[in-house]
Tab-separated table of C-alpha atoms in Angstrom:
chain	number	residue	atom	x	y	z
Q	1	UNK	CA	5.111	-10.134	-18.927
Q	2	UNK	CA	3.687	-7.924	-15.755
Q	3	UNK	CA	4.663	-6.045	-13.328
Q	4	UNK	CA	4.566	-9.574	-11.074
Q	5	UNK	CA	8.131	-9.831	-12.129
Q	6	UNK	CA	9.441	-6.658	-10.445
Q	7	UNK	CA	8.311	-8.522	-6.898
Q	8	UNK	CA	10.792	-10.828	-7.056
Q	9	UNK	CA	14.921	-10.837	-6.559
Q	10	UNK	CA	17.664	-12.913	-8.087
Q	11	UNK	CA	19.416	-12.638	-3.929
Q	12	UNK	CA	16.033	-13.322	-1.884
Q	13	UNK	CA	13.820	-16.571	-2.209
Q	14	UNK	CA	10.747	-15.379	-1.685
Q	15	UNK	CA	7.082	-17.258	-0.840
Q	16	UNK	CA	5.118	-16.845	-3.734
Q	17	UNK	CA	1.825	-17.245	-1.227
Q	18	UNK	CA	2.719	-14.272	0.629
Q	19	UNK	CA	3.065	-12.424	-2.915
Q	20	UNK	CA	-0.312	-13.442	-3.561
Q	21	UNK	CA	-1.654	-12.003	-0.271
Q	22	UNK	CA	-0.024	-8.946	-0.635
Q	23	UNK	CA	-1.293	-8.209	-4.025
Q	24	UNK	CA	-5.047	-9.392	-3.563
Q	25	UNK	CA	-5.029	-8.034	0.137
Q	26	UNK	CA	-5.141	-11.394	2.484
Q	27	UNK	CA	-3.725	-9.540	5.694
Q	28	UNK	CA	-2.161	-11.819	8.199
Q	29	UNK	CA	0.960	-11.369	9.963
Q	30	UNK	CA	2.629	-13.860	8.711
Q	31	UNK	CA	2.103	-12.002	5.515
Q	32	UNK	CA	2.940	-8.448	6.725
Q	33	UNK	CA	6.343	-9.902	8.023
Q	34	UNK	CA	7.551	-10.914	4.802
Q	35	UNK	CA	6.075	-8.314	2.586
Q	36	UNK	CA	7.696	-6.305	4.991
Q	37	UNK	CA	11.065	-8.577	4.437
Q	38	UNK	CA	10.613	-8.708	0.602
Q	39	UNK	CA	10.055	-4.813	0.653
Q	40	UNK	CA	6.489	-5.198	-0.900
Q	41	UNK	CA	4.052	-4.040	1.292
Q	42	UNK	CA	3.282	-0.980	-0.804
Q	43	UNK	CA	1.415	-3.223	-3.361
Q	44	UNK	CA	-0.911	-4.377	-0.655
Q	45	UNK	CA	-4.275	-4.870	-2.255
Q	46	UNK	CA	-3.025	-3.278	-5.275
Q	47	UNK	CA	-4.530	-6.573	-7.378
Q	48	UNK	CA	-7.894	-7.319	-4.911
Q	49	UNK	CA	-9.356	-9.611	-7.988
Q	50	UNK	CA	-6.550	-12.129	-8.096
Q	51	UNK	CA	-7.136	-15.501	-7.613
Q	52	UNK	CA	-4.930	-18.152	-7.188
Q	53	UNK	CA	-5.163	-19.739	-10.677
Q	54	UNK	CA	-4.122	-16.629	-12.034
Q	55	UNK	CA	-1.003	-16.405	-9.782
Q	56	UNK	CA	-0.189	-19.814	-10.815
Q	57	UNK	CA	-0.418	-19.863	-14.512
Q	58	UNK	CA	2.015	-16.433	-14.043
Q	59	UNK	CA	4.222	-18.068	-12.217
Q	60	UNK	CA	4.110	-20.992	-14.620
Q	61	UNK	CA	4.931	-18.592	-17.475
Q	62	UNK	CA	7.541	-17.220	-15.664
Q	63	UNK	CA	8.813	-20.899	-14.633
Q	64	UNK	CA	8.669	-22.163	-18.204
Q	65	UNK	CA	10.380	-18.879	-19.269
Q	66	UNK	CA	13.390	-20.118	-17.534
Q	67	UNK	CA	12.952	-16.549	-15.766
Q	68	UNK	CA	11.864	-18.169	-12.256
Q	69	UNK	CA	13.299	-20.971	-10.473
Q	70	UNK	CA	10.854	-22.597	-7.831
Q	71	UNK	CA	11.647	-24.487	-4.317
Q	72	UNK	CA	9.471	-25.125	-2.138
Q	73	UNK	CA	6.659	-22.533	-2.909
Q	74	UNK	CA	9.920	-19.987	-2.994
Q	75	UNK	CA	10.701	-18.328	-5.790
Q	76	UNK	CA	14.129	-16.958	-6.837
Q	77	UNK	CA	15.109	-15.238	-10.132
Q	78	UNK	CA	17.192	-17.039	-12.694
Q	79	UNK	CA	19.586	-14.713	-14.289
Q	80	UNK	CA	17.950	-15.020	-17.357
Q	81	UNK	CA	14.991	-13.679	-15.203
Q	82	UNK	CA	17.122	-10.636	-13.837
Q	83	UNK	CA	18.175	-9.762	-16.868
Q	84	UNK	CA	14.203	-9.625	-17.731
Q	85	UNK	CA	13.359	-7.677	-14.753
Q	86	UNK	CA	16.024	-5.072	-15.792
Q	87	UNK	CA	14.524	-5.146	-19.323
Q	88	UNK	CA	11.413	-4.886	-17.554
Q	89	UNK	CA	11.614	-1.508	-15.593
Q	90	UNK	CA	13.460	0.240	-18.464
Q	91	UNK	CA	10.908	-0.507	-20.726
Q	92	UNK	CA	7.823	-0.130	-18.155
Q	93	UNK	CA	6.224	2.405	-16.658
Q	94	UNK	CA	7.762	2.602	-12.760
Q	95	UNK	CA	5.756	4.161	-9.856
Q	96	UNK	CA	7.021	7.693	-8.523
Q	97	UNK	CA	4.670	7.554	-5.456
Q	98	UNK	CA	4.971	4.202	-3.971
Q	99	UNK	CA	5.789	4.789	-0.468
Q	100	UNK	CA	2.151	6.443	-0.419
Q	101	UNK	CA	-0.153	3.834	-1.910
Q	102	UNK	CA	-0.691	2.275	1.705
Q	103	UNK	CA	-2.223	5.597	2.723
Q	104	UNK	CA	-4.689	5.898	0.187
Q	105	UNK	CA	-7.542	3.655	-1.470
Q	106	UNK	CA	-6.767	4.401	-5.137
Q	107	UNK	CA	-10.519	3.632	-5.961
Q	108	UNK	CA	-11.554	6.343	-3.492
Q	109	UNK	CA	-9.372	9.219	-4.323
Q	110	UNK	CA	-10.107	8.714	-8.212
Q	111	UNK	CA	-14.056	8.356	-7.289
Q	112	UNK	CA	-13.986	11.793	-5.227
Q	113	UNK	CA	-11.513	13.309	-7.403
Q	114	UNK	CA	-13.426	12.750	-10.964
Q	115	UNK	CA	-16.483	13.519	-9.177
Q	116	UNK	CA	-15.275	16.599	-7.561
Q	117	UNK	CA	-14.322	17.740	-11.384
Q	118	UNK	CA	-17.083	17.154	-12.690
Q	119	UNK	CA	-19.164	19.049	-9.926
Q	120	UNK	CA	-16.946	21.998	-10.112
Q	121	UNK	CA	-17.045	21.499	-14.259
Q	122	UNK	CA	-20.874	21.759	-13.927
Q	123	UNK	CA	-20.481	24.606	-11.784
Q	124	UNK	CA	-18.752	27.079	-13.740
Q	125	UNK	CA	-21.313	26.702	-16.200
Q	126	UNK	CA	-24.031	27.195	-14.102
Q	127	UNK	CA	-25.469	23.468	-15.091
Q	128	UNK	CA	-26.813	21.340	-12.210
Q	129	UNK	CA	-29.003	19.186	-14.855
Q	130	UNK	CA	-26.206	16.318	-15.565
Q	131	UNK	CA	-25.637	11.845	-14.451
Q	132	UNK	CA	-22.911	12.323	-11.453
Q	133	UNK	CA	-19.877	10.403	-12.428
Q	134	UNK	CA	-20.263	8.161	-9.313
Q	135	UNK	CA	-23.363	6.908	-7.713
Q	136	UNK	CA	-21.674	5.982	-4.208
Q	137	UNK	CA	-23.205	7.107	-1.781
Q	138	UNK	CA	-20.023	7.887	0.564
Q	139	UNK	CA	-18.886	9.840	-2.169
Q	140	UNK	CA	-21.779	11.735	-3.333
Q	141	UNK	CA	-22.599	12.966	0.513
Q	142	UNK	CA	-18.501	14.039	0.722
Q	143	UNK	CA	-18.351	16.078	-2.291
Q	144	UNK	CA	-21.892	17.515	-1.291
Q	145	UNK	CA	-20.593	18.753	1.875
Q	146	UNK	CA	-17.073	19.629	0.697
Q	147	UNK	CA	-18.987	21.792	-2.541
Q	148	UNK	CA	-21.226	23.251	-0.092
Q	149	UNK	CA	-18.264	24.492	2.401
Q	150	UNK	CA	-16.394	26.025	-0.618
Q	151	UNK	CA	-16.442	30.077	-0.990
Q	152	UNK	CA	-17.972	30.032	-4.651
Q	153	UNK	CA	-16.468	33.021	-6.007
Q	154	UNK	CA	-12.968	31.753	-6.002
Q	155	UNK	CA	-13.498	27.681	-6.769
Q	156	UNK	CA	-13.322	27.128	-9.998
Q	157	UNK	CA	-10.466	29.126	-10.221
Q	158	UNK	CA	-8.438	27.744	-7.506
Q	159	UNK	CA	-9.526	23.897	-8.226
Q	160	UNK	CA	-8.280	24.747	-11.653
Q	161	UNK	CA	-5.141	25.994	-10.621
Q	162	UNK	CA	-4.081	23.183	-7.666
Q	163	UNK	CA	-5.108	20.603	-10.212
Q	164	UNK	CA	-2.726	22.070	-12.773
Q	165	UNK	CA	0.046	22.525	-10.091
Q	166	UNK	CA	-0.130	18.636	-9.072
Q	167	UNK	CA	-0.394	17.815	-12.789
Q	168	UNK	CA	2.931	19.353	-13.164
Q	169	UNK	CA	4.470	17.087	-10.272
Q	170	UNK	CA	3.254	14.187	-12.683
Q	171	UNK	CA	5.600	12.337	-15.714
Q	172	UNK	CA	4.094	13.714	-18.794
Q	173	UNK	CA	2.283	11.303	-19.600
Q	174	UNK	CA	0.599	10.375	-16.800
Q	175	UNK	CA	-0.937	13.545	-16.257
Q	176	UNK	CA	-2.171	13.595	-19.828
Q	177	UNK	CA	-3.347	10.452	-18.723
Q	178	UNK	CA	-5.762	12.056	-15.589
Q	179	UNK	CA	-6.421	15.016	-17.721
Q	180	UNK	CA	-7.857	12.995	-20.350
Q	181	UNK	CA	-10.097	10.759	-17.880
Q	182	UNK	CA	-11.695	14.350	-16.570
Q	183	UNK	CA	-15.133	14.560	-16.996
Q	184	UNK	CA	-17.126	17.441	-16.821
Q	185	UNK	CA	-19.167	19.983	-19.149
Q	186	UNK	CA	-19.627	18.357	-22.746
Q	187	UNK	CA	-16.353	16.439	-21.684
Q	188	UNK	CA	-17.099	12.720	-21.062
Q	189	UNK	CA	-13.933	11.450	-20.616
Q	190	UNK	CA	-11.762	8.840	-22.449
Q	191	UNK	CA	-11.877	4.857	-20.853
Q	192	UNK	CA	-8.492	3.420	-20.209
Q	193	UNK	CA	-8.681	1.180	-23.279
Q	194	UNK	CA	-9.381	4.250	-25.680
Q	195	UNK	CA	-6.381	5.847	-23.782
Q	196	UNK	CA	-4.493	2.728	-24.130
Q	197	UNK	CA	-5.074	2.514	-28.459
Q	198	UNK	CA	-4.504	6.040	-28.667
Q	199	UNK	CA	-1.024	6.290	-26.788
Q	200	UNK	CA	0.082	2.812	-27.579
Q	201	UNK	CA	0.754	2.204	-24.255
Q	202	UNK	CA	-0.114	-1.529	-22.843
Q	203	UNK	CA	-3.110	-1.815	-20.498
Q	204	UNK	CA	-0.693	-3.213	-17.703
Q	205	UNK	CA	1.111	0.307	-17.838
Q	206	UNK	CA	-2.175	2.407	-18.319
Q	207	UNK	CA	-3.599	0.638	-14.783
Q	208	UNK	CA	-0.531	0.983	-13.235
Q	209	UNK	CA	0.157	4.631	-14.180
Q	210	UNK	CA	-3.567	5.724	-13.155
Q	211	UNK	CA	-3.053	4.378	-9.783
Q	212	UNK	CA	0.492	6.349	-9.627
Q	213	UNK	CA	-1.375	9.349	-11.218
Q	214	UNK	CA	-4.125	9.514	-8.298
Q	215	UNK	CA	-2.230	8.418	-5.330
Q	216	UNK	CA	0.236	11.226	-6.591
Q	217	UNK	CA	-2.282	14.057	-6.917
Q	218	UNK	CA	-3.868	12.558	-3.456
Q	219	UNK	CA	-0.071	12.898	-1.897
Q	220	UNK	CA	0.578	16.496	-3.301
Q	221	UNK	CA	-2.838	17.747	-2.223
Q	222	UNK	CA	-2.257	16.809	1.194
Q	223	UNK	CA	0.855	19.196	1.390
Q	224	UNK	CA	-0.938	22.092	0.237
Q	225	UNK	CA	-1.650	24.844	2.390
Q	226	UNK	CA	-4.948	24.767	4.783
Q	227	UNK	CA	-6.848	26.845	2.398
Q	228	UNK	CA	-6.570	24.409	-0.655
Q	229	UNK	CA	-9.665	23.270	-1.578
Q	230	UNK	CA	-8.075	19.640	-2.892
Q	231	UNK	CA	-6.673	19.356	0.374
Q	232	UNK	CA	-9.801	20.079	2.156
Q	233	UNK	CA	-11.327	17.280	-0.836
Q	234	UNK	CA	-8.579	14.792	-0.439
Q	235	UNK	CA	-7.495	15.000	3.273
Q	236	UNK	CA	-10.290	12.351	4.644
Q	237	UNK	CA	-9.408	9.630	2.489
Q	238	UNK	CA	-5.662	9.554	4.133
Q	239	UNK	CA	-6.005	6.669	6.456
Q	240	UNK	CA	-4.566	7.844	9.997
Q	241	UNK	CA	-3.028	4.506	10.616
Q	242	UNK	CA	-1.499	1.869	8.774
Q	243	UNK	CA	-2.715	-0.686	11.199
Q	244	UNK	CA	-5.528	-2.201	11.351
Q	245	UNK	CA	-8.642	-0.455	13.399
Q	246	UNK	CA	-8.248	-3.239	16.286
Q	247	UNK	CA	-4.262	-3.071	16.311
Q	248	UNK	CA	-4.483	0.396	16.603
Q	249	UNK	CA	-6.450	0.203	19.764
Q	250	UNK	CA	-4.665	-2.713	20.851
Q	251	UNK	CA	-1.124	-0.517	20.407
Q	252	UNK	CA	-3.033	2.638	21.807
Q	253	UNK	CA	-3.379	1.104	25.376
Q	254	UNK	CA	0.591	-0.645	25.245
Q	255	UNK	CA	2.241	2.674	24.000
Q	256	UNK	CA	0.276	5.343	25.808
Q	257	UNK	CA	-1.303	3.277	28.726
Q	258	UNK	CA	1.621	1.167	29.344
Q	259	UNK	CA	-1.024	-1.732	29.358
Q	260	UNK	CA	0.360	-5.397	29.639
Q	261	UNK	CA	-0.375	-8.003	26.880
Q	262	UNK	CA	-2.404	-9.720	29.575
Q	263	UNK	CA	-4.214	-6.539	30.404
Q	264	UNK	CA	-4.739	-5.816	27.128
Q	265	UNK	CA	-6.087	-9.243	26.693
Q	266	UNK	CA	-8.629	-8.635	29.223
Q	267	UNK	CA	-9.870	-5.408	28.833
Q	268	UNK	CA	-10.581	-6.043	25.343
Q	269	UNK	CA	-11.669	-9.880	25.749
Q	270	UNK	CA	-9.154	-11.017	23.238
Q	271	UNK	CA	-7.398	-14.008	23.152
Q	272	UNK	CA	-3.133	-13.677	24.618
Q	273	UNK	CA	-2.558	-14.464	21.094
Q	274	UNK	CA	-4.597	-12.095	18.855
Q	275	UNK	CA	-3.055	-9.241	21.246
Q	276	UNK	CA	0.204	-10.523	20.820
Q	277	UNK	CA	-0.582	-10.639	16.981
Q	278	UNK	CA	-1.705	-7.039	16.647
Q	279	UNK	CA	2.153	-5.814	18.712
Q	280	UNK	CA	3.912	-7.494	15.725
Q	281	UNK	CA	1.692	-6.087	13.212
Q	282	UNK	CA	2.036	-2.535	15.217
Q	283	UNK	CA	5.605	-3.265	15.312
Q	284	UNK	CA	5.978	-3.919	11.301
Q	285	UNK	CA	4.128	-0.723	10.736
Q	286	UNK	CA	5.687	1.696	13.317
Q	287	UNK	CA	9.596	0.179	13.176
Q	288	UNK	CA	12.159	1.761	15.056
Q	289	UNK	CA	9.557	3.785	17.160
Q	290	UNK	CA	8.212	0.362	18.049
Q	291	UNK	CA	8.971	0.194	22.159
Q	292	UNK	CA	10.460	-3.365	21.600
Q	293	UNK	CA	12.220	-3.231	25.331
Q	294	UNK	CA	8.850	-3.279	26.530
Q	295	UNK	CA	7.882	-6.835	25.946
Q	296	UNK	CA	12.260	-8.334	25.213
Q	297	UNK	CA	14.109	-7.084	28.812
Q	298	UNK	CA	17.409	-7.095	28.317
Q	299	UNK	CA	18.111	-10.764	29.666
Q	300	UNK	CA	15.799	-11.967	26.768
Q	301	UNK	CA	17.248	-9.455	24.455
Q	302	UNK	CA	20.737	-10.900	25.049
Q	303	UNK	CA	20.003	-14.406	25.179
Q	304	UNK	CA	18.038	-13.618	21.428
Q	305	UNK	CA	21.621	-11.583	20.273
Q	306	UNK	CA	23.240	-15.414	21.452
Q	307	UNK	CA	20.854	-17.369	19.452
Q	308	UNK	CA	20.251	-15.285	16.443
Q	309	UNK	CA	23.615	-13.651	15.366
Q	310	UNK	CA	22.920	-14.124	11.711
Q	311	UNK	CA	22.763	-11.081	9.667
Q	312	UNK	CA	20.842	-12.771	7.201
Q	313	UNK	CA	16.884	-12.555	8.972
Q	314	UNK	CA	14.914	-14.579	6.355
Q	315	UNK	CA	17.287	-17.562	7.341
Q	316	UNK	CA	16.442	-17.731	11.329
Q	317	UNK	CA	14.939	-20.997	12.190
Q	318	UNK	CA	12.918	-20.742	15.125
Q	319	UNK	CA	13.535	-23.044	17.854
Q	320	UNK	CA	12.308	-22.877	21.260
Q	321	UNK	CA	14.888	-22.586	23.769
Q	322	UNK	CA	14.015	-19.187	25.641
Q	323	UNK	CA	10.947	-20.010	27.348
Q	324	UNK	CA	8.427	-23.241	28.489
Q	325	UNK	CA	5.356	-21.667	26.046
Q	326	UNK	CA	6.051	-22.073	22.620
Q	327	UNK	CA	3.370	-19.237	21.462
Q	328	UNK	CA	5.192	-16.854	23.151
Q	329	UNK	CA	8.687	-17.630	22.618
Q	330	UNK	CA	7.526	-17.472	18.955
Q	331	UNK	CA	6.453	-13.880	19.822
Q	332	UNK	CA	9.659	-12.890	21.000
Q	333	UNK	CA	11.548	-14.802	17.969
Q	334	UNK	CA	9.046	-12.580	15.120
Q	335	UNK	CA	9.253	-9.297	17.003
Q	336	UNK	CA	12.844	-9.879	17.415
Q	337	UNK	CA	13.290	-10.600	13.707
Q	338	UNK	CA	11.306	-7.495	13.188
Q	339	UNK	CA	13.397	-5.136	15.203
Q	340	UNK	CA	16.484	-6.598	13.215
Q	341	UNK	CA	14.962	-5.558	10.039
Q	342	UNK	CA	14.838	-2.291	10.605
Q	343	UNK	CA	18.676	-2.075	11.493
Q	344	UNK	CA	19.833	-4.223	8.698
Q	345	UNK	CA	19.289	-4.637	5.039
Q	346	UNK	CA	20.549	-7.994	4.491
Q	347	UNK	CA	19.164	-8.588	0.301
């Protein structure tokens, strides 16, 4: 058993598509939404090598388990199954810094971090003869530039002490993990199957605990004071949006320009729907600071309140009887369902 188990609830049927999205990073809306409605969307991309047979013979061992019931490419937990999931986070290693994995690429920050180690390794022994842990470029140039902007004298020391200090934030074991990764002078570093043998720890736990491990350093880091030098090393990689590059624009010129959807459109030469797309995907990132008023008046907002008085979101069924085009009454319907999810937690 994996940790695919812990994405799925005993209350909530959920699409086991949109799992599969989140995990091996297919971003569409529709998928945002109900990551976003299963309470996922912090394991976007954590599984980029997925492919569908994989998801389907774990869901098959999960079906024939008696631990998953299926409908309809929905998939509920049997109790049997809850019962397993329990089992399955007191026995299993359980992320601490989850609500920041969307803000970092894990492969980045451990690239930059091991290699900034290792440079600063080298360094204190005066050795600049040695294979650089990573041959990327993007990474090599950033660790050249943030090495060359450090004051020498103090480095080694400080690196050494902020490294210790966000070790100590880490579970025990999961910073002996990082520490024993480090690679640097006569020091090459133990793989995550040696790690694995030696702790006894399953492979499923080691990659999930790494990704914790770096994406909690990465977190920490960024909190330090202006004069850390792994907050200077980590700061970049912090993405400054969750949105995507062209929703960000897109949401740039409706929040702070005031622009209209069909100004918007124009100005950027982009279909009425893809801008419409990016405000939903702005609004599932940004929530209650979302200007939903903006694009529902209070006329449409009522007349949504009459339609859609359910608590329960996930079991709206759209139907079309707020305006002649059906794109955009869908618009309204999803954004609407959006803004209810942030006031209620229905599962």
């Amino acid at each position: 058993m994996n940790y695919l188990i812990t994405l799925f609830s005993d209350q909530q049927p959920r699409r086991i598509r949109v799992i599969e999205n989140i995990l091996n990073n297919k971003r569409t809306v529709t998928t945002l939404f109900w990551g976003m409605r299963y309470q996922i969307l912090p394991w976007l991309a954590t599984d980029r090598q997925l492919n569908r047979k994989q998801m389907d013979d774990q869901i098959q061992w999960l079906v024939d388990g008696h631990l998953l019931q299926v409908n309809d490419q929905r998939g509920v937990l049997t109790q049997m199954g809850k019962e397993a999931q329990t089992e399955f986070y007191n026995r299993h290693y359980q992320p601490h810094f989850l609500n920041y994995y969307l803000w970092f690429d894990t492969e980045k920050v451990i690239r930059r971090l091991m290699l900034a180690a290792q440079v600063v390794s080298e360094y204190s022994y005066q050795n600049n003869q040695y294979a650089p842990f990573s041959f990327d470029d993007d990474e090599l140039k950033a660790v050249k530039i943030w090495f060359s902007s450090q004051d020498k004298g103090v480095l080694v020391h400080k690196f050494k002490q902020e490294i210790t200090e966000c070790l100590n934030k880490l579970p025990a074991m999961t910073a002996e993990l990082v520490v024993s990764q480090l690679i640097g002078h006569h020091q090459s570093g133990e793989s995550l199957d040696q790690f694995s043998q030696r702790s006894k720890i399953e492979q499923a736990d080691i990659l999930m605990m790494q990704r914790d491990a770096f994406i909690g350093i990465a977190s920490i880091a960024i909190s330090m004071s202006s004069e850390s030098v792994l907050r200077s090393l980590l700061q970049p990689l912090k993405k400054s949006s969750l949105m995507s590059s062209s929703t960000e624009i897109t949401y740039r010129l409706f929040s702070e320009r005031e622009f209209s959807v069909k100004k918007i459109s124009q100005v950027r030469r982009l279909k009425i729907g893809t801008v419409r797309e990016h405000l939903l995907e702005a609004a599932i990132f940004t929530g209650h600071n979302f200007p939903y008023l903006r694009v529902i008046d209070v006329q449409m907002m009522n007349r949504l309140n009459d339609l859609y008085s359910s608590a329960n979101v996930d079991n709206w069924k759209f139907s079309n009887d707020i305006d002649a085009d059906d794109a955009k009454a869908f618009f309204y319907f999803r954004l609407y369902q959006i803004m209810r999810s942030m006031d209620v937690n229905d599962f």
